[in-house]
XYZ file of C-alpha atoms in Angstrom:
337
model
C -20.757 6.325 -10.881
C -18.747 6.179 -7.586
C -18.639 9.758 -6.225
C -15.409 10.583 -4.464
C -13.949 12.991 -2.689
C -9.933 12.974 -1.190
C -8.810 14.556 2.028
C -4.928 15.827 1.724
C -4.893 16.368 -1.755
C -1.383 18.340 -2.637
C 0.315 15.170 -1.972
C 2.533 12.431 -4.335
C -0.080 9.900 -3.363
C -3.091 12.624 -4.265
C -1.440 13.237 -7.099
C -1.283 9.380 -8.216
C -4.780 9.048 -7.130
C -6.555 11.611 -9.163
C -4.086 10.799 -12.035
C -6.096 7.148 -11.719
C -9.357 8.207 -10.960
C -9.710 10.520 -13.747
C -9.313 7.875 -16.146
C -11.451 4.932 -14.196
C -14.735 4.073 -16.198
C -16.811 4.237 -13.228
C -15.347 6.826 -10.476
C -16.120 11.042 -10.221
C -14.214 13.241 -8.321
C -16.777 15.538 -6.520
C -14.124 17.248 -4.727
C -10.109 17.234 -3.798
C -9.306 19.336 -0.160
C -5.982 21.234 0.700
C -6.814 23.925 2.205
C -3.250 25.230 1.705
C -4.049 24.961 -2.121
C -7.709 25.906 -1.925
C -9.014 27.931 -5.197
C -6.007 26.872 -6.999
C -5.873 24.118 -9.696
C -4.792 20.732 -9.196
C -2.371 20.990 -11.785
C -0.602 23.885 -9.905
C 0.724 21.506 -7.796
C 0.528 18.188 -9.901
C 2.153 18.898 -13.057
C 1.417 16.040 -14.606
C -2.154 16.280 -15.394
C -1.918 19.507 -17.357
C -4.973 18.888 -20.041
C -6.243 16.229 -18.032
C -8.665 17.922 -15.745
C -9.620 21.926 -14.762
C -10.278 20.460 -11.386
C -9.673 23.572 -8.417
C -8.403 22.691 -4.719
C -11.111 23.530 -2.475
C -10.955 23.587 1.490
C -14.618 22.547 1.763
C -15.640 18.932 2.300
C -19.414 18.161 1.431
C -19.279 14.417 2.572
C -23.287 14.346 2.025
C -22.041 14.017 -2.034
C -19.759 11.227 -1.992
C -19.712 7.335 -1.341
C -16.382 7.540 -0.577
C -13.147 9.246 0.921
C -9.933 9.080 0.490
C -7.595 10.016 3.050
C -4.152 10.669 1.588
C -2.790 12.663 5.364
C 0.495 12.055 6.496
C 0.665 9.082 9.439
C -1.089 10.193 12.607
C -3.842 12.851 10.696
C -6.464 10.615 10.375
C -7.590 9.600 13.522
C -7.408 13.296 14.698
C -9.721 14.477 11.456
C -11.897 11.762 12.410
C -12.227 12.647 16.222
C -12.837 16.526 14.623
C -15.195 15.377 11.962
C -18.409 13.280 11.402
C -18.144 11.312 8.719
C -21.901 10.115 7.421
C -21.944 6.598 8.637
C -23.112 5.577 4.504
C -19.802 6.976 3.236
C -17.184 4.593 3.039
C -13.451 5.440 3.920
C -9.829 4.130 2.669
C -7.251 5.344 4.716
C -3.844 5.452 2.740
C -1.785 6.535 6.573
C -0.895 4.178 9.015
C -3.323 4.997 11.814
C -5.545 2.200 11.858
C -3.655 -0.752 10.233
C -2.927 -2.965 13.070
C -5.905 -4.927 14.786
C -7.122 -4.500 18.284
C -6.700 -7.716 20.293
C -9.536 -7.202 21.693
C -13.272 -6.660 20.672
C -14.052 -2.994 20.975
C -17.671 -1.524 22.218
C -19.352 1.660 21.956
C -18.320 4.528 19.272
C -15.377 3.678 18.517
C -16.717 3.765 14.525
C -17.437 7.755 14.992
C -14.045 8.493 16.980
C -11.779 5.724 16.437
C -8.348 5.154 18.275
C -5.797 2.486 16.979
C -6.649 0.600 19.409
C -10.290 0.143 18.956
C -11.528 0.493 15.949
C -13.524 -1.750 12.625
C -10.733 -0.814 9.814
C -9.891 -3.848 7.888
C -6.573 -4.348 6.659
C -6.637 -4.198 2.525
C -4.287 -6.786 1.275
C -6.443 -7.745 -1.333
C -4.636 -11.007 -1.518
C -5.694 -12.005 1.598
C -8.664 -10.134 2.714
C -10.512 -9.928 0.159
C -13.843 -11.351 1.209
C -13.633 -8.893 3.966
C -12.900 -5.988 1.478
C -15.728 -6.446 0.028
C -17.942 -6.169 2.678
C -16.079 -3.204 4.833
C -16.887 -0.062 5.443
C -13.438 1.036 6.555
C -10.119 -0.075 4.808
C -6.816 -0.025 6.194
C -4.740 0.524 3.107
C -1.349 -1.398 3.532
C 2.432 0.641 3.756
C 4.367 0.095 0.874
C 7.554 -1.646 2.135
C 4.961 -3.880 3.869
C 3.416 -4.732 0.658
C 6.074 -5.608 -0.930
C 7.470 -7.826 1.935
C 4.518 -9.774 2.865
C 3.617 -10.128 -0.773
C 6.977 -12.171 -0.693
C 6.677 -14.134 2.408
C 2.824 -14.869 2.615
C 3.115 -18.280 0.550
C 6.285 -19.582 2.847
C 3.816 -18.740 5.833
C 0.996 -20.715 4.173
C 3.324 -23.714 4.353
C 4.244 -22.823 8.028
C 8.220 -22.462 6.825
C 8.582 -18.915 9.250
C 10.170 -20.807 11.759
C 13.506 -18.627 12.176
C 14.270 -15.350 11.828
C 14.225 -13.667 8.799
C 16.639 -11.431 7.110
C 14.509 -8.135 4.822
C 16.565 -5.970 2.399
C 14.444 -3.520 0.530
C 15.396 -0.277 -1.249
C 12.839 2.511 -1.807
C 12.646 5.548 -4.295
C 12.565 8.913 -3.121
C 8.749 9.209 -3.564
C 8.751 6.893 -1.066
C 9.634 9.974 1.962
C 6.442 12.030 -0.112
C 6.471 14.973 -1.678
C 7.976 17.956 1.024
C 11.793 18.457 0.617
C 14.062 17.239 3.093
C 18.009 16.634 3.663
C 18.043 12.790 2.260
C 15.356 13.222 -0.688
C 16.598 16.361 -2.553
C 18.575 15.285 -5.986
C 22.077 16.706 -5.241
C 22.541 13.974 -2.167
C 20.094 11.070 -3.471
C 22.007 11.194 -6.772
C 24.379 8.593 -7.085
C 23.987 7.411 -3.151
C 22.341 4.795 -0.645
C 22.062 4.595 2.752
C 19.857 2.849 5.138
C 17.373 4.111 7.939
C 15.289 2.605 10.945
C 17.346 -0.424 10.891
C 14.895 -2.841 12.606
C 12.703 -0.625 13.724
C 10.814 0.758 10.276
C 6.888 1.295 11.396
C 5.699 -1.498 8.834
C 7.049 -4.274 10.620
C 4.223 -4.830 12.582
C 1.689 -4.966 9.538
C 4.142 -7.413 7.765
C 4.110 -9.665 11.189
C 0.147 -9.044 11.326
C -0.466 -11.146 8.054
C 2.029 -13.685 8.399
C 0.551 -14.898 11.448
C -3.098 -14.539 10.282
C -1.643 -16.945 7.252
C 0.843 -18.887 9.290
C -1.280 -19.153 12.328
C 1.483 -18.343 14.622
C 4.557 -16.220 14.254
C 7.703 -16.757 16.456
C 10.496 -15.431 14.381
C 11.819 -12.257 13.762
C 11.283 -9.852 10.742
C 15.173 -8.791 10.394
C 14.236 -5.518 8.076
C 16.828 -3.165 6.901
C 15.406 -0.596 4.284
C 17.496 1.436 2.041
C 17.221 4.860 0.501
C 17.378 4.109 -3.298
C 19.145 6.277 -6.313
C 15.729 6.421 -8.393
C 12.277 7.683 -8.032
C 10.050 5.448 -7.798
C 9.486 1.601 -6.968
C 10.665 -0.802 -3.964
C 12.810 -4.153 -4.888
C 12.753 -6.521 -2.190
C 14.987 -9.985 -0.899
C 13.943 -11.992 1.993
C 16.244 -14.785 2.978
C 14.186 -17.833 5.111
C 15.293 -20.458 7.197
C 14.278 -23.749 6.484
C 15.647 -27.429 6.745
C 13.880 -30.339 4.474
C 12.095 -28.436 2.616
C 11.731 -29.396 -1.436
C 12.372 -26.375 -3.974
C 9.676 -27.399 -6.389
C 7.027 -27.941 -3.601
C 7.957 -24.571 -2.490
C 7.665 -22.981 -6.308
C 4.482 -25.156 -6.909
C 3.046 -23.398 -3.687
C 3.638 -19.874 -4.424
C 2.118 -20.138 -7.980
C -1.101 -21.484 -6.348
C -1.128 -19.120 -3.933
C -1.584 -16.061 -6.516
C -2.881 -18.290 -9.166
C -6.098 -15.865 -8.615
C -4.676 -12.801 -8.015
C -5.653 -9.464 -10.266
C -1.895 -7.821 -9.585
C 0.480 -10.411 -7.993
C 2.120 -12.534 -10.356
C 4.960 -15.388 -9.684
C 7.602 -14.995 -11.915
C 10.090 -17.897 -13.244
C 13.027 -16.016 -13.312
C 14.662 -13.418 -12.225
C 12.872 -10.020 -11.756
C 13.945 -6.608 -12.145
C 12.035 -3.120 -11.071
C 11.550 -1.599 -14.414
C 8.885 -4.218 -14.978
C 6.569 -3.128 -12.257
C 7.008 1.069 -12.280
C 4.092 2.541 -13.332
C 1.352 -0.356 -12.785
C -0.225 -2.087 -9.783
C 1.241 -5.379 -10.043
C 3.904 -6.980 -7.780
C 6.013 -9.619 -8.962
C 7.679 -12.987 -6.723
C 10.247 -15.007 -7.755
C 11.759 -17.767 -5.327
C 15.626 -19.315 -5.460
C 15.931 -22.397 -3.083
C 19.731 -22.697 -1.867
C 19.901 -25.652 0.487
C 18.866 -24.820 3.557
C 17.449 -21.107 2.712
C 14.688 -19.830 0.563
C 15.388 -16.863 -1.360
C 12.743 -14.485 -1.955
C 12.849 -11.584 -4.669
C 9.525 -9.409 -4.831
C 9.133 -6.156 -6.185
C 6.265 -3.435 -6.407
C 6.083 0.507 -7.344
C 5.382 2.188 -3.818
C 3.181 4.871 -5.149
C 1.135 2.302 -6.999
C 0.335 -1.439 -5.922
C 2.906 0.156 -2.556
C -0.531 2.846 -1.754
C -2.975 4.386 -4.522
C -3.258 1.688 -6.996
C -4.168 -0.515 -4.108
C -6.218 1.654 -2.439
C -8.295 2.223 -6.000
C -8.145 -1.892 -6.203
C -9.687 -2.162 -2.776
C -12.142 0.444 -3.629
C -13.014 -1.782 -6.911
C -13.743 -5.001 -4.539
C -15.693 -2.728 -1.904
C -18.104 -1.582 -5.138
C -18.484 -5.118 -6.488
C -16.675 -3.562 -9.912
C -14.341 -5.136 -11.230
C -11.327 -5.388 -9.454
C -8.771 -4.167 -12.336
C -10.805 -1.065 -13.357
C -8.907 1.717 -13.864
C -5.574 -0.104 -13.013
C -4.757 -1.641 -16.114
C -1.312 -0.092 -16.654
C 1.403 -0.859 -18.572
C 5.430 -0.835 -17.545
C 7.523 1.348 -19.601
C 9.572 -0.641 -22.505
C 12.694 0.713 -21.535
C-alpha cells in the first residue's frame, strides 16, 4: 500500500482528495494536517464523507510513515513549509499550489531540493499527457492549475503541428469551487446565482504554465495567450474555447492529428462533436473537440477543476510515479443528468 499523508487538509481540494483516496485499491491515509481542525473529524468539515471514514484532523506530521505528501496549501505556502520543514529525501511530494510549476532557465546547484525557491528547484511539471516518462521517474511533481489544464489540453495538438503562429484568443468559465472553499464577495450564492463576470483579464497566473508546454511541444512560442476567464453560475467544472490563427491549413489533417495525439491517453479523449460540461463533472477526464472555419481553428475543451483541473490529476500522477496503474482509483462516472 502507498502510505500518504496531506498537508492543508480542511480544503475543497483535501476534501476531493481523501474522498478519492479512500476508495483507491492501493493508497492509506496515515494522516490529514489542519491544525485549525486538529482533533476534529474530517467529516466536520467535509460533509460529504459522513460513513465513509472516522478519520480525525491532526496537527502532527510524522513524514518518517509515508511515501508520499500531498500539499493541498493555498499558492505561495509551499515553498515557505518547505524552507521550515525537512522533508525525508525518500518521501515523494505532489504539490497541488502554484509555487514550483514553472522551470528554471537555468540549471540549479547546491540544496535547492531541501529549500527550494521557484527559481531553482527539480519539480516536474505533471501533465501526464506530456510528461509522463518524467512522472514516472520524479521525486517532485508540479501538479498543473486548472484553467491551465484545460487550455493546454486544447491547444497542445495545434502546437505539435507548429500552427501557434498568432495570437490566440482563451475564453474559459470556472465554477465557484474554483476560488476554494473560504467565503468571499464573488463566490457566496446570493451574487454567483444567476451572474458572470470576468477577472484578471490577461493577466490570470496560469498563463505562464499554459505558454510553458506549448513551447516544450511547439518548440518555440511567439504568440500571445489572449486569456479572459469568467466567473461561472455553477459549482463545479471549467468549459473552454480557443480560437487559432492559421492560413492553409486542412480540417481533417488537423482532426486526424488531435486524435493521435491522445490516442494513448488514460483521461483525455477527442470528441466528434460537440461537447458539453455535464459530461466531464465528477471524473478525471477532459474532453477536445475541434471546428475548422477557414482561416481559424476552433477549439472546445472541457475538464472539472477539482478533478482532472487538481486532485484527480494529482492522484493520476501519483499512479504513474508508483508504476500502478494509471486509472486506479479514478475511474468515475459523469452524472446521467
Amino acid at each position: 500500500m502507498i502510505k500518504i499523508g496531506i498537508l492543508g487538509g480542511a480544503g475543497y481540494t483535501a476534501g476531493e482528495l481523501i474522498r478519492l483516496l479512500l476508495n483507491h485499491p492501493c493508497a492509506q491515509i496515515v494522516f490529514v494536517n489542519s491544525e485549525s481542525n486538529a482533533g476534529n473529524l474530517i467529516t466536520d468539515i467535509h460533509e460529504g464523507l459522513y460513513g465513509e471514514t472516522e478519520l480525525r484532523f491532526t496537527d502532527q506530521m510524522p513524514f518518517d510513515e509515508v511515501d508520499v505528501l500531498f500539499f493541498c496549501f493555498g499558492h505561495g505556502k509551499s515553498e515557505a513549509f518547505l524552507r521550515e520543514h525537512n522533508v525525508p529525501s525518500h518521501v515523494k511530494i505532489i504539490d497541488l499550489a502554484q509555487d514550483f510549476r514553472l522551470h528554471s532557465p537555468h540549471p540549479c546547484e547546491g540544496t535547492f531540493l531541501t529549500h527550494p525557491t521557484p527559481e531553482c528547484h527539480d519539480y516536474v511539471y505533471g501533465l501526464p499527457e506530456i510528461n509522463k516518462q518524467q512522472i514516472a521517474q520524479a521525486s517532485h511533481i508540479a501538479n498543473p492549475g486548472c484553467f491551465a489544464t484545460c487550455i493546454q489540453l486544447g491547444l497542445l495538438p495545434a502546437a505539435s503541428m507548429k500552427l501557434i503562429n498568432d495570437d490566440v484568443a482563451v475564453n474559459a468559465i470556472t465554477g465557484s469551487t474554483g476560488a476554494g472553499q473560504k467565503p468571499s464577495a464573488t463566490t457566496h450564492f446570493s451574487w454567483r446565482m444567476g451572474n458572470m463576470s470576468i477577472y484578471k483579464a490577461f493577466k490570470h497566473q496560469h498563463v505562464p504554465e499554459i505558454r510553458q508546454s506549448l513551447q516544450q511541444v511547439q518548440g518555440y512560442l511567439d504568440a500571445a495567450i489572449d486569456f479572459i476567464p469568467y466567473r461561472g453560475d455553477f459549482a463545479r467544472g471549467i468549459f473552454a474555447t480557443s480560437v487559432i490563427k492559421t492560413e492553409g491549413v486542412d480540417g481533417c489533417d488537423v482532426i486526424a492529428t488531435y486524435k493521435d495525439f491522445y490516442k494513448d491517453a488514460a483521461f483525455t479523449h477527442y470528441v466528434d462533436k460537440a461537447i458539453d460540461l455535464k459530461q466531464v463533472v465528477n471524473t478525471n477526464k477532459c474532453l477536445v473537440h475541434v471546428d475548422v472555419f477557414d482561416n481559424k481553428i476552433l477549439v472546445t475543451s472541457c475538464i472539472d477543476n477539482l478533478l482532472k483541473g487538481a486532485v484527480g490529476q494529482a492522484l493520476q500522477n501519483m499512479n504513474i510515479m508508483f508504476g500502478i496503474d494509471e486509472t486506479a482509483g479514478l475511474k468515475l462516472k459523469p452524472s446521467a443528468f
